Amino acid sequence: MLRGFIVRSPKLEVNILKHRVSSIGIAARFPHRKVAAMAASQAADVYHMGNETLRISRKTMHGSIRNRLVEALRPALSAKGIAPGFVLLQGGGPFNVYNTDGELIFKQESFMHYLFGVCEEDCYGAVDIRMGASFLFMPRLPEAYAVWMGSLKSTDEYKAMYAVDHVHYTDEMASVLAKHGAKEGAKPGPLHVMNGVNTDSGRPATPAQFEGADAFELDNSTTLFDTITACRVKKTPEEAACLRYANQVGSGGHVAMMRAAKPGMMEYQLESVFLHHCYFHGGCRITGYTPISASGPNGAILHYGHASAPNNRQTREGDMMLMDMGCEYYRYGSDITTSWPVSGKFTPQQATIYNGVLKAYQSVKATMKPGVSWPDMQTLAYRTILDQLVSAGLLSGPVDDLLNKDIGALFMPHGLGHMLGLDTHDVGGYLPGTPPRSQRPGYKSMRTARILEPDMVITLEPGCYFNPSLLLPAFEDPVKSPHLVRQAIEPFMSFGGVRLEDNILITETGCEVSFP
């Protein structure tokens, strides 16, 4: 599978192949023809990008998700003494480039997509918690729209496409919501709107706003936000299929980069190989995050690739590559990191760090199952990497002392993984009733401290980096410096780093990388 990818040591060759096959095994064990057969229907509600891309029944997928939310909301509202009414979500609008009429490619707001799978801008969705009925409210567009943007769809066409019970225009929303309760012989309940903070971004959810909202009772408690977020943590089989497909396509993109790589290429050229593969072969038009195509010392910059460092270094013989890229299909994404020498041959220095990270990956993966504490897995990853650095002569002292003095955070300052789904850093990491965020170095950067549960999807991404911004001050730290073998570490200061990342589904008995 990695034809032409030469390694120096047979043992190392087995290691890198085992790790990458675990990720690209999604393609080998679950080819997209088989995945596509899960939803072979060609009904109006089926989303796909043609050819052999994954086909998704919106009726099956979002219908089951709405039912799950209703069943969870009824007792949650009752416990707080809140009458059930309508869940009301406001979809996203166009992303204009500052004050111009230029627009970025539209991505639907995540919660709106979760419940309805709607691709259009400026729409609203509602669910009657009492009866389970679903509503979409679409913008009433002028006839001139057809000239510039394409033919207009009728409400009946939208109803068939999105498999909902009712479709109306947004200018009818107030009257429709007011009348629906009376039609069922009861006073309309409150409108439950979003109110909560995303614990990854720190940004608040936006409650739905519309003309005529003042006439309704609004429930702006955190009940809807907390409940729908908790639902998103546990993936349905249809969601797992989307993530499986995104993993399959993204893994193929990483293999394509490995095959194309050679010293002298620009970092962005390898990024372009990935983007082309995912779009051309998988129908994945966009990525879930800015691709990281880091060579040499840039591999120590955790979020390299941004506008001020746009994957623009020329690769050199002897560079280690750290490629963190994932693609997105139907808003569900993959998040995969591979690390490999651009020349195709590991140096002894590279092999030492790579094998240490690989051992950490394998140790954690073998331990992941329901009931396991994610912070305990962070500690296991630290212990494994620190043990390798001690064996290599870069650190000194008992590993327990190194752990107690947070030496691991010097080499892996980030968390071991994060929730994955509609967003790369998916919601649900720190919900009410779950373990709080630690304040220890390294651990405080964990995006969740939860106990693992079946149907969670979480990334596993141990890493080891040589970042001067962390190591140079540590050389002068009276607590940490006695454990740092400076003369052994200094030759690594331009090394960069190694990270290995796969996307893991927690099962009833353990975990699976390739989502069976």
Coordinates of C-alpha atoms in Angstrom, one line a residue:
M1 CA 0.0 0.0 0.0
L2 CA 3.0 2.3 0.6
R3 CA 4.8 1.2 -2.5
G4 CA 8.1 3.1 -2.9
F5 CA 8.0 4.3 0.7
I6 CA 11.4 3.0 1.8
V7 CA 12.3 2.7 5.5
R8 CA 15.7 2.0 7.0
S9 CA 14.7 -0.7 9.6
P10 CA 12.5 -3.7 9.0
K11 CA 11.1 -3.3 12.5
L12 CA 10.3 0.4 11.7
E13 CA 8.8 -0.6 8.4
V14 CA 6.4 -2.9 10.2
N15 CA 5.5 -0.2 12.7
I16 CA 4.7 2.5 10.2
L17 CA 2.7 0.1 8.0
K18 CA 0.7 -1.2 11.0
H19 CA -0.2 2.3 12.1
R20 CA -1.2 3.6 8.7
V21 CA -3.1 0.5 7.7
S22 CA -5.1 0.9 10.9
S23 CA -6.3 4.2 9.5
I24 CA -6.5 3.5 5.8
G25 CA -8.0 0.1 6.7
I26 CA -11.3 2.0 6.3
A27 CA -10.7 1.9 2.6
A28 CA -9.4 -1.6 2.5
R29 CA -12.0 -3.2 4.7
F30 CA -14.9 -1.0 3.9
P31 CA -14.7 0.2 0.3
H32 CA -17.1 3.0 -0.6
R33 CA -19.1 0.8 -2.8
K34 CA -20.1 -1.3 0.2
V35 CA -20.6 1.9 2.3
A36 CA -22.8 3.4 -0.4
A37 CA -24.9 0.3 -0.4
M38 CA -26.1 1.2 3.1
A39 CA -28.4 3.8 1.5
A40 CA -29.0 2.5 -2.0
S41 CA -32.3 4.4 -2.4
Q42 CA -32.4 7.1 -5.1
A43 CA -35.3 8.9 -3.4
A44 CA -35.5 12.7 -3.4
D45 CA -34.2 12.8 0.2
V46 CA -30.9 11.1 -0.7
Y47 CA -27.8 13.2 -0.6
H48 CA -24.7 12.2 -2.5
M49 CA -22.0 13.7 -4.8
G50 CA -22.4 11.3 -7.7
N51 CA -20.4 8.3 -8.9
E52 CA -19.5 6.0 -6.0
T53 CA -19.7 8.6 -3.2
L54 CA -21.6 7.8 0.0
R55 CA -25.4 8.1 -0.3
I56 CA -27.3 9.3 2.7
S57 CA -31.0 9.1 3.3
R58 CA -32.0 12.3 5.1
K59 CA -35.2 10.7 6.2
T60 CA -33.4 7.9 8.0
M61 CA -30.6 9.9 9.4
H62 CA -32.2 13.1 10.5
G63 CA -35.5 11.6 11.3
S64 CA -33.9 9.3 13.9
I65 CA -31.8 12.2 15.3
R66 CA -34.9 14.3 15.8
N67 CA -36.7 11.5 17.5
R68 CA -33.7 11.0 19.8
L69 CA -33.7 14.7 20.7
V70 CA -37.4 14.7 21.4
E71 CA -37.1 11.6 23.7
A72 CA -34.2 13.2 25.6
L73 CA -35.9 16.7 25.9
R74 CA -39.2 15.6 27.3
P75 CA -37.8 14.4 30.7
A76 CA -35.1 17.1 30.7
L77 CA -37.8 19.8 30.4
S78 CA -40.1 18.1 32.9
A79 CA -37.3 17.9 35.5
K80 CA -37.0 21.7 35.3
G81 CA -40.8 22.3 35.3
I82 CA -40.7 23.7 31.7
A83 CA -43.6 23.0 29.4
P84 CA -42.7 21.4 26.1
G85 CA -43.2 23.4 23.0
F86 CA -41.1 23.8 19.8
V87 CA -37.4 23.4 19.4
L88 CA -36.4 26.4 17.2
L89 CA -33.1 26.6 15.4
Q90 CA -31.8 29.3 13.1
G91 CA -29.6 28.2 10.2
G92 CA -26.5 30.0 9.0
G93 CA -26.4 32.8 6.5
P94 CA -23.8 33.8 3.9
F95 CA -20.2 34.5 4.9
N96 CA -19.3 37.8 3.3
V97 CA -15.7 38.8 2.9
Y98 CA -15.7 42.0 5.0
N99 CA -17.8 44.7 3.3
T100 CA -17.7 43.1 -0.2
D101 CA -20.3 41.0 -2.0
G102 CA -17.8 38.2 -2.2
E103 CA -18.9 35.1 -0.2
L104 CA -17.0 32.2 1.2
I105 CA -18.3 28.6 0.5
F106 CA -21.3 28.2 2.8
K107 CA -21.3 25.7 5.6
Q108 CA -24.6 25.1 7.5
E109 CA -24.6 25.9 11.2
S110 CA -23.8 22.6 12.9
F111 CA -26.9 22.1 15.1
M112 CA -29.2 23.0 12.2
H113 CA -27.4 20.4 10.0
Y114 CA -27.6 17.9 12.8
L115 CA -31.4 18.0 12.9
F116 CA -32.3 18.7 9.3
G117 CA -29.3 18.4 6.9
V118 CA -30.3 21.6 5.1
C119 CA -27.8 23.0 2.6
E120 CA -29.5 26.3 2.0
E121 CA -28.8 29.6 3.7
D122 CA -31.1 31.7 5.9
C123 CA -33.6 29.0 6.9
Y124 CA -35.1 27.9 10.2
G125 CA -36.0 24.5 11.6
A126 CA -38.6 23.6 14.3
V127 CA -39.6 20.4 16.0
D128 CA -42.8 20.0 18.0
I129 CA -41.6 18.2 21.2
R130 CA -45.2 17.1 22.0
M131 CA -46.1 15.6 18.7
G132 CA -42.7 15.1 17.0
A133 CA -43.7 17.0 13.9
S134 CA -40.8 18.7 12.0
F135 CA -40.9 22.0 10.2
L136 CA -38.7 23.9 7.8
F137 CA -39.0 27.6 7.0
M138 CA -37.2 28.6 3.8
P139 CA -36.6 32.2 2.6
R140 CA -39.1 33.4 0.0
L141 CA -36.8 34.3 -2.9
P142 CA -37.6 36.7 -5.7
E143 CA -38.0 35.3 -9.2
A144 CA -34.9 37.2 -10.2
Y145 CA -32.9 34.8 -8.1
A146 CA -33.3 32.1 -10.7
V147 CA -31.3 34.2 -13.2
W148 CA -28.3 34.5 -11.0
M149 CA -28.4 31.5 -8.7
G150 CA -30.5 28.8 -10.3
S151 CA -34.1 27.7 -10.4
L152 CA -36.3 28.1 -7.4
K153 CA -37.6 25.1 -5.5
S154 CA -41.2 24.8 -4.3
T155 CA -42.1 24.0 -0.7
D156 CA -43.2 20.6 -1.9
E157 CA -39.8 20.0 -3.4
Y158 CA -38.1 21.0 -0.2
K159 CA -40.4 18.8 1.8
A160 CA -39.4 15.8 -0.3
M161 CA -35.7 16.7 -0.3
Y162 CA -35.4 17.1 3.4
A163 CA -38.1 14.5 4.5
V164 CA -39.9 16.8 7.0
D165 CA -43.5 17.1 7.8
H166 CA -44.1 20.7 6.9
V167 CA -42.3 23.4 4.8
H168 CA -43.3 27.0 4.8
Y169 CA -41.6 30.3 4.1
T170 CA -39.9 32.3 6.8
D171 CA -42.3 35.2 6.5
E172 CA -45.0 32.7 7.6
M173 CA -43.2 31.4 10.6
A174 CA -44.9 33.3 13.3
S175 CA -48.4 32.5 12.1
V176 CA -47.6 28.8 11.4
L177 CA -46.0 28.2 14.9
A178 CA -48.9 30.0 16.6
K179 CA -51.6 28.0 14.7
H180 CA -50.0 24.6 15.0
G181 CA -50.7 24.2 18.8
A182 CA -54.3 25.3 18.4
K183 CA -54.7 22.8 15.5
E184 CA -53.8 20.0 17.9
G185 CA -56.3 21.3 20.5
A186 CA -53.8 22.8 22.9
K187 CA -52.2 26.2 23.5
P188 CA -48.8 26.5 21.8
G189 CA -46.0 25.8 24.1
P190 CA -42.9 27.9 24.4
L191 CA -40.2 28.2 21.8
H192 CA -37.0 26.5 23.1
V193 CA -34.0 28.4 21.7
M194 CA -30.3 27.8 22.0
N195 CA -28.4 29.3 25.0
G196 CA -25.0 27.9 25.9
V197 CA -21.3 28.2 25.4
N198 CA -19.1 25.9 23.2
T199 CA -16.4 24.7 25.6
D200 CA -13.8 24.4 22.9
S201 CA -14.2 27.9 21.4
G202 CA -15.7 29.8 24.3
R203 CA -18.3 31.2 21.9
P204 CA -22.0 31.3 22.8
A205 CA -24.7 29.7 20.7
T206 CA -27.0 32.1 18.9
P207 CA -30.7 31.9 19.9
A208 CA -33.1 32.0 16.9
Q209 CA -34.4 35.5 16.2
F210 CA -37.3 36.3 13.8
E211 CA -40.0 38.9 13.1
G212 CA -42.9 38.1 15.4
A213 CA -40.9 36.4 18.1
D214 CA -42.1 38.8 20.8
A215 CA -45.6 37.2 20.6
F216 CA -44.2 33.9 21.9
E217 CA -43.0 32.6 25.3
L218 CA -39.3 31.8 25.0
D219 CA -37.4 29.2 26.9
N220 CA -33.9 30.5 26.9
S221 CA -32.6 28.2 29.6
T222 CA -29.6 26.0 28.8
T223 CA -31.8 22.9 28.6
L224 CA -32.0 22.7 24.8
F225 CA -28.3 23.4 24.3
D226 CA -27.2 20.9 26.9
T227 CA -29.5 18.2 25.7
I228 CA -28.8 18.5 21.9
T229 CA -25.1 18.7 22.7
A230 CA -25.3 15.5 24.7
C231 CA -27.1 13.8 21.8
R232 CA -24.3 14.8 19.4
V233 CA -21.7 13.1 21.6
K234 CA -23.2 9.7 20.9
K235 CA -23.1 9.0 17.1
T236 CA -26.0 7.2 15.3
P237 CA -25.1 4.4 12.8
E238 CA -25.8 6.9 10.0
E239 CA -23.4 9.4 11.5
A240 CA -20.8 6.7 11.9
A241 CA -21.2 5.9 8.2
C242 CA -20.5 9.5 7.3
L243 CA -17.4 9.6 9.5
R244 CA -16.2 6.3 8.1
Y245 CA -16.5 7.6 4.6
A246 CA -14.6 10.9 5.5
N247 CA -11.9 8.7 7.1
Q248 CA -11.7 6.5 4.0
V249 CA -11.3 9.5 1.7
G250 CA -9.0 11.4 3.9
S251 CA -6.7 8.4 4.5
G252 CA -6.4 8.0 0.8
G253 CA -5.3 11.6 0.6
H254 CA -2.5 11.0 3.1
V255 CA -1.3 8.0 1.1
A256 CA -1.3 10.2 -2.0
M257 CA 0.9 12.7 -0.3
M258 CA 3.3 10.0 0.8
R259 CA 3.6 8.7 -2.8
A260 CA 4.1 12.2 -4.2
A261 CA 6.6 13.5 -1.6
K262 CA 10.2 14.2 -2.4
P263 CA 12.8 16.7 -1.1
G264 CA 12.5 20.1 -2.7
M265 CA 8.7 20.2 -2.9
M266 CA 6.9 23.1 -1.3
E267 CA 4.8 22.2 1.7
Y268 CA 1.7 23.6 0.0
Q269 CA 2.3 21.3 -3.0
L270 CA 1.7 18.3 -0.7
E271 CA -1.3 20.1 0.7
S272 CA -2.7 20.5 -2.8
V273 CA -2.2 16.7 -3.4
F274 CA -4.4 16.0 -0.4
L275 CA -7.1 18.5 -1.4
H276 CA -7.2 17.2 -5.0
H277 CA -7.5 13.6 -3.9
C278 CA -10.3 14.2 -1.5
Y279 CA -12.4 16.3 -3.9
F280 CA -11.6 14.5 -7.1
H281 CA -12.0 10.9 -5.7
G282 CA -14.4 11.5 -2.8
G283 CA -16.6 14.5 -3.5
C284 CA -15.2 16.2 -0.4
R285 CA -15.1 19.8 -1.5
I286 CA -13.8 21.4 1.8
T287 CA -11.8 20.6 4.8
G288 CA -13.0 20.8 8.4
Y289 CA -9.9 22.9 9.4
T290 CA -6.9 24.6 7.9
P291 CA -4.5 21.8 6.6
I292 CA -1.2 21.6 8.4
S293 CA 1.6 20.6 6.0
A294 CA 4.7 21.0 8.2
S295 CA 8.2 20.1 7.3
G296 CA 11.3 20.1 9.5
P297 CA 11.1 22.6 12.4
N298 CA 7.6 23.7 11.5
G299 CA 6.4 20.3 12.8
A300 CA 6.8 21.7 16.3
I301 CA 4.2 24.4 15.6
L302 CA 1.0 22.8 16.7
H303 CA -1.4 24.8 14.4
Y304 CA 1.0 25.6 11.6
G305 CA -0.5 26.4 8.2
H306 CA -2.4 29.6 9.2
A307 CA -2.3 32.8 7.2
S308 CA 1.0 34.0 8.7
A309 CA 2.6 30.6 8.1
P310 CA 0.8 29.3 5.0
N311 CA 2.6 26.0 4.4
N312 CA 5.2 27.8 2.4
R313 CA 8.5 26.3 3.4
Q314 CA 10.5 24.3 0.8
T315 CA 11.2 20.7 2.1
R316 CA 14.7 19.5 2.4
E317 CA 16.5 16.2 2.5
G318 CA 16.3 14.8 6.0
D319 CA 13.1 16.7 6.9
M320 CA 10.4 15.0 9.0
M321 CA 7.0 15.8 7.7
L322 CA 4.0 16.3 10.0
M323 CA 0.8 16.3 7.9
D324 CA -2.4 17.0 9.8
M325 CA -5.3 17.1 7.3
G326 CA -8.9 15.9 7.2
C327 CA -11.7 16.2 4.7
E328 CA -15.4 16.8 5.2
Y329 CA -18.4 15.1 3.6
Y330 CA -22.0 16.2 4.4
R331 CA -20.5 18.3 7.2
Y332 CA -19.0 15.2 8.9
G333 CA -15.2 15.2 9.0
S334 CA -12.0 13.3 9.5
D335 CA -8.9 14.5 11.3
I336 CA -5.8 12.5 10.5
T337 CA -2.2 13.1 11.1
T338 CA 0.7 11.2 9.6
S339 CA 4.4 11.8 10.2
W340 CA 7.1 10.5 7.8
P341 CA 10.5 11.5 6.3
V342 CA 10.2 13.4 3.0
S343 CA 13.0 11.3 1.6
G344 CA 11.3 8.0 2.4
K345 CA 14.1 6.9 4.8
F346 CA 14.0 7.4 8.5
T347 CA 17.2 8.5 10.2
P348 CA 18.1 7.0 13.6
Q349 CA 17.0 10.3 15.2
Q350 CA 13.7 10.3 13.4
A351 CA 13.1 6.6 14.2
T352 CA 13.6 7.2 17.9
I353 CA 11.0 9.8 18.1
Y354 CA 8.5 8.1 15.7
N355 CA 8.7 4.8 17.5
G356 CA 8.1 6.5 20.9
V357 CA 5.0 8.2 19.6
L358 CA 3.8 5.0 17.9
K359 CA 4.2 3.1 21.2
A360 CA 2.1 5.7 23.0
Y361 CA -0.6 5.4 20.3
Q362 CA -0.7 1.6 20.5
S363 CA -0.7 1.6 24.3
V364 CA -3.6 4.0 24.5
K365 CA -5.6 2.3 21.7
A366 CA -5.2 -1.1 23.4
T367 CA -6.7 0.4 26.6
M368 CA -9.6 2.5 25.2
K369 CA -13.0 1.1 26.1
P370 CA -16.2 2.2 28.0
G371 CA -15.5 3.3 31.5
V372 CA -11.9 4.5 30.8
S373 CA -11.0 8.0 32.0
W374 CA -9.5 10.1 29.2
P375 CA -7.1 12.0 31.5
D376 CA -5.7 8.5 32.5
M377 CA -5.0 8.0 28.8
Q378 CA -3.2 11.3 28.7
T379 CA -1.0 10.0 31.5
L380 CA -0.4 6.7 29.8
A381 CA 0.7 8.6 26.6
Y382 CA 3.0 10.8 28.6
R383 CA 4.5 7.8 30.5
T384 CA 5.2 5.9 27.2
I385 CA 6.8 8.8 25.4
L386 CA 8.9 9.8 28.5
D387 CA 10.1 6.3 28.9
Q388 CA 11.3 6.3 25.2
L389 CA 13.1 9.7 25.8
V390 CA 14.8 8.3 28.9
S391 CA 15.9 5.2 27.0
A392 CA 17.3 7.4 24.2
G393 CA 19.3 9.5 26.7
L394 CA 17.4 12.7 26.2
L395 CA 15.9 12.7 29.7
S396 CA 17.2 11.3 33.0
G397 CA 15.4 10.2 36.2
P398 CA 12.6 7.9 37.1
V399 CA 9.6 8.3 34.8
D400 CA 7.3 8.8 37.8
D401 CA 9.4 11.9 38.8
L402 CA 9.1 13.2 35.3
L403 CA 5.4 12.8 35.4
N404 CA 5.0 14.5 38.7
K405 CA 7.1 17.5 37.5
D406 CA 5.0 17.7 34.2
I407 CA 8.0 17.1 32.0
G408 CA 5.7 15.4 29.5
A409 CA 3.9 18.7 28.8
L410 CA 7.3 20.1 27.5
F411 CA 7.2 17.6 24.7
M412 CA 3.4 17.2 24.2
P413 CA 1.7 20.4 25.4
H414 CA -1.7 19.5 23.8
G415 CA -4.4 17.1 24.8
L416 CA -4.5 13.5 23.6
G417 CA -7.6 13.9 21.5
H418 CA -11.0 15.6 21.1
M419 CA -14.6 14.8 20.1
L420 CA -15.1 14.5 16.4
G421 CA -18.3 14.8 14.3
L422 CA -19.9 17.7 12.6
D423 CA -17.1 19.9 13.8
T424 CA -13.4 19.0 14.1
H425 CA -13.4 19.9 17.7
D426 CA -16.9 18.6 18.3
V427 CA -19.2 19.7 21.1
G428 CA -19.7 17.9 24.4
G429 CA -16.2 17.9 26.0
Y430 CA -17.2 19.6 29.2
L431 CA -21.0 19.2 29.7
P432 CA -22.7 19.7 33.1
G433 CA -22.1 16.6 35.2
T434 CA -18.9 15.6 33.4
P435 CA -15.4 15.8 34.9
P436 CA -14.0 19.4 34.9
R437 CA -11.0 20.7 33.1
S438 CA -7.7 20.2 34.9
Q439 CA -5.3 23.1 35.5
R440 CA -2.1 21.0 35.2
P441 CA 0.3 21.8 32.2
G442 CA -0.7 19.6 29.3
Y443 CA -3.8 18.3 31.0
K444 CA -5.4 21.8 30.9
S445 CA -5.3 21.7 27.1
M446 CA -7.3 18.5 27.0
R447 CA -10.6 19.2 25.1
T448 CA -12.4 16.7 27.3
A449 CA -11.9 14.9 30.6
R450 CA -14.8 12.5 30.2
I451 CA -15.2 8.8 30.9
L452 CA -15.4 7.0 27.5
E453 CA -18.8 5.7 26.5
P454 CA -20.1 3.6 23.6
D455 CA -20.8 5.5 20.3
M456 CA -18.4 8.3 21.1
V457 CA -16.0 9.2 18.4
I458 CA -12.8 10.7 19.6
T459 CA -9.4 11.4 18.1
L460 CA -6.3 9.7 19.4
E461 CA -3.2 11.9 18.7
P462 CA -0.1 11.5 20.8
G463 CA 2.8 13.6 19.8
C464 CA 6.4 14.5 20.7
Y465 CA 7.8 17.9 19.7
F466 CA 11.0 19.9 20.2
N467 CA 9.7 23.5 20.5
P468 CA 12.4 26.0 21.5
S469 CA 9.7 28.2 23.1
L470 CA 9.1 25.5 25.7
L471 CA 12.5 23.8 26.0
L472 CA 14.8 26.8 26.2
P473 CA 13.1 28.2 29.3
A474 CA 13.0 24.7 30.8
F475 CA 16.7 24.4 30.5
E476 CA 16.9 27.3 33.1
D477 CA 14.1 25.9 35.3
P478 CA 15.6 24.6 38.6
V479 CA 12.8 22.0 38.9
K480 CA 12.9 20.7 35.3
S481 CA 16.4 21.2 34.1
P482 CA 18.0 18.4 36.2
H483 CA 16.0 15.9 34.1
L484 CA 16.8 17.4 30.7
V485 CA 20.0 16.2 29.1
R486 CA 20.7 19.4 27.3
Q487 CA 23.6 18.2 25.1
A488 CA 21.4 15.3 23.9
I489 CA 18.3 17.5 23.3
E490 CA 20.0 20.4 21.5
P491 CA 20.6 18.4 18.3
F492 CA 16.8 17.9 18.1
M493 CA 15.9 21.6 18.4
S494 CA 15.4 21.9 14.6
F495 CA 13.8 18.4 14.4
G496 CA 10.1 19.6 14.6
G497 CA 7.9 16.9 15.8
V498 CA 5.9 13.7 15.3
R499 CA 2.2 13.2 15.7
L500 CA 0.1 10.2 14.8
E501 CA -3.7 10.7 14.8
D502 CA -6.6 8.5 14.0
N503 CA -10.3 8.7 14.6
I504 CA -11.7 6.2 17.1
L505 CA -15.2 4.9 17.6
I506 CA -15.8 3.6 21.2
T507 CA -17.8 0.3 21.0
E508 CA -19.6 -1.7 23.7
T509 CA -16.4 -3.7 24.5
G510 CA -13.5 -1.6 23.3
C511 CA -12.8 0.6 20.3
E512 CA -12.3 0.4 16.6
V513 CA -10.2 2.6 14.4
S514 CA -12.0 1.6 11.2
F515 CA -15.6 1.7 12.5
P516 CA -16.9 -1.8 11.7

